[in-house]
Coordinates of C-alpha atoms in Angstrom, one line a residue:
M1 CA 18.6 -105.4 -28.0
V2 CA 16.5 -103.8 -26.3
D3 CA 13.4 -105.3 -25.0
A4 CA 10.0 -105.1 -27.4
H5 CA 7.9 -104.0 -24.4
T6 CA 10.2 -101.6 -23.1
L7 CA 10.4 -100.0 -26.6
F8 CA 6.8 -100.1 -27.1
S9 CA 6.4 -97.7 -24.1
W10 CA 9.0 -95.2 -25.5
G11 CA 6.2 -94.8 -28.2
D12 CA 3.2 -93.4 -27.2
P13 CA 4.8 -90.7 -24.8
L14 CA 7.0 -89.9 -28.2
V15 CA 4.1 -89.1 -30.5
L16 CA 2.0 -87.5 -28.1
V17 CA 4.5 -84.6 -27.9
G18 CA 3.8 -84.7 -31.8
W19 CA 0.1 -84.3 -31.3
A20 CA 0.0 -81.8 -28.4
A21 CA 2.3 -79.6 -31.1
L22 CA -0.3 -79.7 -33.7
I23 CA -3.1 -78.7 -31.1
L24 CA -1.0 -75.8 -30.3
S25 CA 0.1 -74.9 -33.9
P26 CA -1.3 -71.7 -34.0
L27 CA 1.3 -70.5 -31.3
A28 CA 4.1 -72.3 -33.3
P29 CA 3.0 -72.9 -36.7
V30 CA 6.3 -73.6 -38.4
W31 CA 7.7 -75.4 -34.8
A32 CA 4.7 -77.4 -35.1
D33 CA 5.5 -78.7 -38.7
R34 CA 9.3 -79.3 -37.8
I35 CA 8.1 -82.1 -34.3
A36 CA 4.8 -83.3 -35.9
G37 CA 5.2 -83.1 -39.4
F38 CA 9.1 -84.1 -39.6
I39 CA 10.9 -84.8 -36.4
I40 CA 8.7 -87.6 -34.6
P41 CA 7.4 -89.4 -38.0
A42 CA 11.1 -89.7 -38.7
I43 CA 12.1 -91.1 -35.3
L44 CA 9.3 -93.5 -35.5
S45 CA 10.2 -94.4 -39.2
L46 CA 14.0 -95.1 -38.0
A47 CA 12.9 -97.2 -35.3
Y48 CA 10.3 -98.6 -38.0
T49 CA 12.9 -99.4 -40.3
G50 CA 15.6 -100.6 -37.6
L51 CA 12.9 -103.6 -36.5
I52 CA 12.2 -104.3 -39.9
L53 CA 15.8 -105.0 -40.5
A54 CA 16.6 -106.7 -37.6
F55 CA 13.3 -109.2 -37.2
W56 CA 11.7 -109.4 -40.7
S57 CA 13.1 -112.2 -42.3
G58 CA 13.1 -114.8 -38.9
A59 CA 9.3 -113.7 -38.6
P60 CA 6.3 -116.0 -39.4
G61 CA 3.4 -115.3 -41.9
G62 CA 3.2 -112.6 -44.7
F63 CA 1.1 -110.9 -46.7
D64 CA -0.9 -113.2 -49.1
S65 CA -3.3 -113.9 -46.9
L66 CA -5.1 -112.7 -43.4
E67 CA -4.1 -115.8 -41.4
N68 CA -0.3 -115.0 -42.7
V69 CA -0.9 -111.3 -41.7
M70 CA -2.2 -112.6 -38.4
A71 CA 0.7 -114.8 -37.9
L72 CA 3.1 -112.3 -38.6
F73 CA 2.1 -109.5 -36.0
T74 CA 2.7 -112.8 -33.7
D75 CA 6.1 -111.6 -33.5
P76 CA 6.0 -109.0 -30.6
Y77 CA 9.1 -107.1 -32.8
I78 CA 6.9 -107.1 -35.8
A79 CA 3.9 -106.5 -33.9
L80 CA 5.9 -103.4 -32.1
A81 CA 7.1 -102.8 -35.8
G82 CA 3.6 -102.4 -36.6
W83 CA 2.4 -100.2 -33.8
L84 CA 5.5 -97.7 -34.7
H85 CA 3.8 -97.7 -38.4
F86 CA 0.5 -96.5 -37.1
L87 CA 1.8 -94.0 -35.2
A88 CA 4.5 -92.3 -37.5
F89 CA 1.6 -92.2 -40.3
D90 CA -1.1 -91.0 -38.1
L91 CA 0.9 -88.0 -36.9
F92 CA 2.0 -87.2 -40.5
V93 CA -1.6 -87.3 -41.8
G94 CA -2.6 -85.0 -38.6
A95 CA 0.6 -82.5 -39.5
W96 CA -0.8 -82.9 -43.0
I97 CA -4.5 -82.0 -42.0
V98 CA -3.0 -79.2 -40.1
R99 CA -1.2 -77.7 -42.7
Q100 CA -3.9 -78.0 -45.1
A101 CA -6.4 -76.6 -43.0
R102 CA -3.7 -73.2 -42.7
A103 CA -3.3 -73.4 -46.0
A104 CA -7.0 -73.2 -47.0
A105 CA -8.1 -70.9 -43.8
I106 CA -10.2 -72.8 -42.1
P107 CA -10.0 -72.1 -37.8
H108 CA -7.9 -74.1 -36.2
L109 CA -10.6 -74.9 -33.4
L110 CA -12.7 -76.5 -36.4
T111 CA -10.0 -78.7 -37.0
V112 CA -8.9 -79.6 -33.8
P113 CA -11.7 -82.0 -33.1
I114 CA -10.7 -84.0 -36.6
L115 CA -7.5 -84.5 -34.7
V116 CA -8.8 -86.8 -32.8
P117 CA -9.9 -89.3 -35.5
A118 CA -6.8 -88.9 -37.1
F119 CA -4.9 -89.8 -33.8
L120 CA -7.1 -93.0 -33.5
F121 CA -8.0 -94.5 -37.0
A122 CA -5.4 -91.8 -39.4
P123 CA -8.1 -92.7 -42.6
A124 CA -11.4 -91.6 -40.8
G125 CA -9.7 -88.1 -39.6
Y126 CA -8.7 -87.8 -43.2
L127 CA -12.1 -88.4 -44.4
A128 CA -13.3 -86.3 -41.8
F129 CA -11.0 -83.7 -42.8
I130 CA -11.5 -83.9 -46.7
T131 CA -15.4 -83.6 -46.0
L132 CA -14.8 -80.5 -43.7
R133 CA -12.6 -78.8 -46.5
A134 CA -15.0 -79.5 -49.1
I135 CA -17.7 -78.2 -47.0
W136 CA -15.4 -74.6 -46.2
S137 CA -14.7 -74.2 -49.8
L138 CA -18.9 -74.1 -50.9
R139 CA -19.2 -70.7 -48.4
T140 CA -20.4 -67.9 -50.3
P141 CA -18.2 -65.2 -51.8
A142 CA -19.6 -63.1 -48.8
A143 CA -19.1 -65.2 -46.2
Q144 CA -14.9 -65.7 -47.2
E145 CA -14.5 -62.4 -46.9
A146 CA -15.7 -62.2 -43.7

């Protein structure tokens, strides 16, 4: 089995490829969707599932109290699985934001700054995007035609 620290070091560069694809998505939207919305989250999800299957039963703690959640993440492989979960979910949310912005005709330059909180804190990026989308939908009909 590969050491948890080595596996950890592979996650960040992989997910950064996905975020770069989202930032550059106007150049190749189909590929950005495939890379950031499917391929990389699937790879991360596969690694996550493998770690959970291999290490969950022997891990301390659980989900029934904050103390047990904290104990659960003292196992390096379970902590790594948690990190991969965050990487996959955040990238998936970022890809969803880019697709939704494209469908709503929101300029990509307005979407890119929202990808930063989505990258770091997906729920905050989601909140920022739904706020932008709501504001964008309130434009006047004349402004929407321009």
